[in-house]
Amino acid sequence: MSVKKIFQIGNKVIRTKAKKVVSFNNASIKKTMKDLVDSMRKYELVGIAAPQIGKSTRIIVTELRKTEYRKKPSDLDKMRVFINPTILSKSKKQVIDYEGCGSVANAMIFGPVKRSYSVTVSARDICGDKFTLNAKGLLARVIQHEIDHLDGITFINHVSDTRKLKSKDEYMKSA
Ligand SMILES: [Zn+2]
């Protein structure tokens, strides 16, 4: 178990464009992946990006499961690792839903963000093999949120109506 601290907005690593991974299937990349998974689970997150644990490298992890913030989850999805992910296409259809982030006030604030309903993403796995995934709904949202982190962007940059921001306690009333 290797839980890392989650870096917060205001720290340079959170607003820095992360570097591409060039070397695969080695101890360093496996450790980063394990640290990301352990930290995501410890902090009750459904996705995490390497800059959030202070590593400015293009790796994200997702896992849609039951968490403190999702008491009755409707969408579930296995743990997935995406290295050097790129969004190949996005649906025209966009949807607004609330998001929070471990790096934005330690997930104590939530706001509505409009994102594409579905995306096609290409990435490499831990061995460096390429794969393509079509994702929709919450998984598509989490992938877009995490890829933003690799470019120094957090959900708070996309909140269209700041009057609709909610503290965690208020958000949890409808979660
Ligand atoms: Zn985030």
XYZ file of C-alpha atoms and ligand atoms in Angstrom:
176
model
C 0.000 0.000 0.000
C 1.478 3.290 -1.053
C -0.920 6.144 -0.545
C 0.424 9.491 -1.685
C -0.664 12.950 -0.655
C -2.977 14.618 -3.139
C -1.569 17.890 -4.447
C -3.993 20.812 -4.395
C -4.832 23.645 -6.815
C -2.367 26.445 -6.268
C 0.509 23.978 -6.564
C 2.462 24.285 -9.801
C 2.246 20.556 -10.617
C -1.558 20.823 -10.890
C -1.389 23.511 -13.589
C 1.592 22.105 -15.524
C 1.230 20.188 -18.809
C 2.425 16.651 -18.027
C 5.103 14.865 -20.086
C 4.436 11.849 -22.287
C 5.530 8.432 -21.053
C 8.267 7.055 -23.342
C 9.382 3.939 -21.498
C 6.954 1.119 -20.645
C 6.784 -2.113 -18.700
C 9.374 -1.073 -16.102
C 9.456 -0.783 -12.306
C 9.015 2.986 -12.270
C 5.819 3.010 -14.324
C 4.415 0.065 -12.354
C 5.070 1.920 -9.091
C 3.355 5.062 -10.368
C 0.358 2.990 -11.426
C 0.146 1.254 -8.048
C 0.497 4.555 -6.168
C -2.307 6.022 -8.296
C -4.629 3.067 -7.642
C -3.888 2.992 -3.893
C -4.360 6.761 -3.586
C -7.561 6.807 -5.669
C -9.075 4.125 -3.444
C -7.867 5.652 -0.176
C -9.327 9.076 -1.008
C -12.630 7.628 -2.295
C -12.103 8.938 -5.835
C -13.335 7.290 -9.066
C -10.445 8.645 -11.102
C -7.004 10.111 -10.583
C -4.228 11.578 -12.720
C -0.488 11.357 -12.032
C -0.023 15.137 -11.471
C -2.373 14.802 -8.492
C 0.258 12.731 -6.694
C 2.990 15.132 -7.804
C 4.153 13.229 -10.910
C 3.988 15.320 -14.051
C 3.510 12.386 -16.384
C 0.624 11.387 -18.666
C -1.013 8.535 -16.748
C -4.607 8.357 -15.517
C -6.580 5.673 -13.690
C -10.360 5.248 -13.454
C -12.567 2.918 -11.415
C -16.310 3.490 -11.101
C -17.352 1.914 -7.838
C -19.210 2.650 -4.630
C -17.476 5.424 -2.659
C -18.242 7.847 0.140
C -19.532 10.236 -2.556
C -21.476 7.575 -4.465
C -23.653 5.696 -2.011
C -25.887 4.102 -4.636
C -23.836 4.006 -7.825
C -25.728 3.326 -11.035
C -22.627 3.011 -13.228
C -19.875 0.584 -12.300
C -16.685 -0.040 -14.253
C -13.483 -1.969 -13.653
C -10.152 -0.343 -12.830
C -8.555 0.998 -16.003
C -5.147 2.535 -16.662
C -4.582 4.923 -19.581
C -1.053 5.998 -20.506
C -0.593 8.915 -22.931
C -4.365 9.072 -23.474
C -5.778 11.076 -26.398
C -9.403 11.807 -27.144
C -9.972 10.838 -30.783
C -13.582 11.996 -30.950
C -16.290 13.440 -28.740
C -20.062 13.273 -29.164
C -21.881 16.457 -30.090
C -24.307 15.607 -27.324
C -23.194 17.249 -24.104
C -24.519 16.785 -20.598
C -24.179 18.783 -17.405
C -23.457 17.011 -14.136
C -21.788 17.780 -10.849
C -18.098 17.048 -10.372
C -15.669 17.240 -7.500
C -11.923 16.636 -7.384
C -9.392 15.429 -4.851
C -7.172 18.355 -5.872
C -9.847 21.038 -5.504
C -10.236 21.738 -1.780
C -9.799 18.007 -1.062
C -13.125 17.202 -2.797
C -15.060 19.492 -0.462
C -16.591 21.526 -3.317
C -18.752 20.400 -6.257
C -19.931 22.200 -9.375
C -21.846 21.605 -12.621
C -19.697 20.916 -15.681
C -20.848 20.413 -19.269
C -19.005 17.580 -21.044
C -19.445 15.357 -24.070
C -21.753 12.439 -23.344
C -19.429 9.983 -25.075
C -15.800 9.901 -26.166
C -13.461 7.630 -28.067
C -10.083 7.552 -26.379
C -6.845 5.936 -27.468
C -4.071 5.168 -24.979
C -1.340 2.707 -24.124
C -1.470 0.073 -21.411
C 1.234 -0.667 -18.862
C 3.178 -2.718 -21.457
C 2.993 0.083 -24.017
C 0.382 -1.635 -26.186
C -2.127 0.666 -27.837
C -5.867 0.314 -27.256
C -8.987 2.272 -28.121
C -12.043 2.598 -25.886
C -15.520 3.981 -26.499
C -16.881 5.364 -23.258
C -20.179 7.014 -22.412
C -21.929 8.506 -19.428
C -19.985 8.775 -16.204
C -16.928 6.909 -17.531
C -16.668 9.399 -20.420
C -16.982 12.251 -17.928
C -14.280 10.871 -15.626
C -11.910 10.254 -18.571
C -12.389 13.860 -19.783
C -11.868 15.189 -16.237
C -8.663 13.169 -15.750
C -7.189 13.988 -19.186
C -7.762 17.673 -18.364
C -5.466 17.185 -15.355
C -2.656 16.155 -17.739
C -3.008 19.573 -19.375
C -3.117 21.536 -16.136
C -6.908 22.006 -16.163
C -9.286 21.290 -13.274
C -13.100 21.022 -13.339
C -13.394 24.372 -11.599
C -12.127 25.967 -14.850
C -15.242 24.604 -16.612
C -17.922 25.493 -14.059
C -20.295 27.645 -16.077
C -22.502 28.871 -13.263
C -20.598 29.517 -10.055
C -23.886 30.210 -8.254
C -24.507 26.479 -8.480
C -21.348 25.441 -6.618
C -22.082 23.267 -3.605
C -20.112 22.415 -0.522
C -19.679 18.698 0.130
C -22.404 18.647 2.803
C -24.961 20.226 0.464
C -23.866 18.042 -2.460
C -24.207 14.899 -0.352
C -27.893 15.648 0.283
C -28.540 14.749 -3.363
C -25.759 12.182 -3.854
Zn -9.657 15.853 -10.507
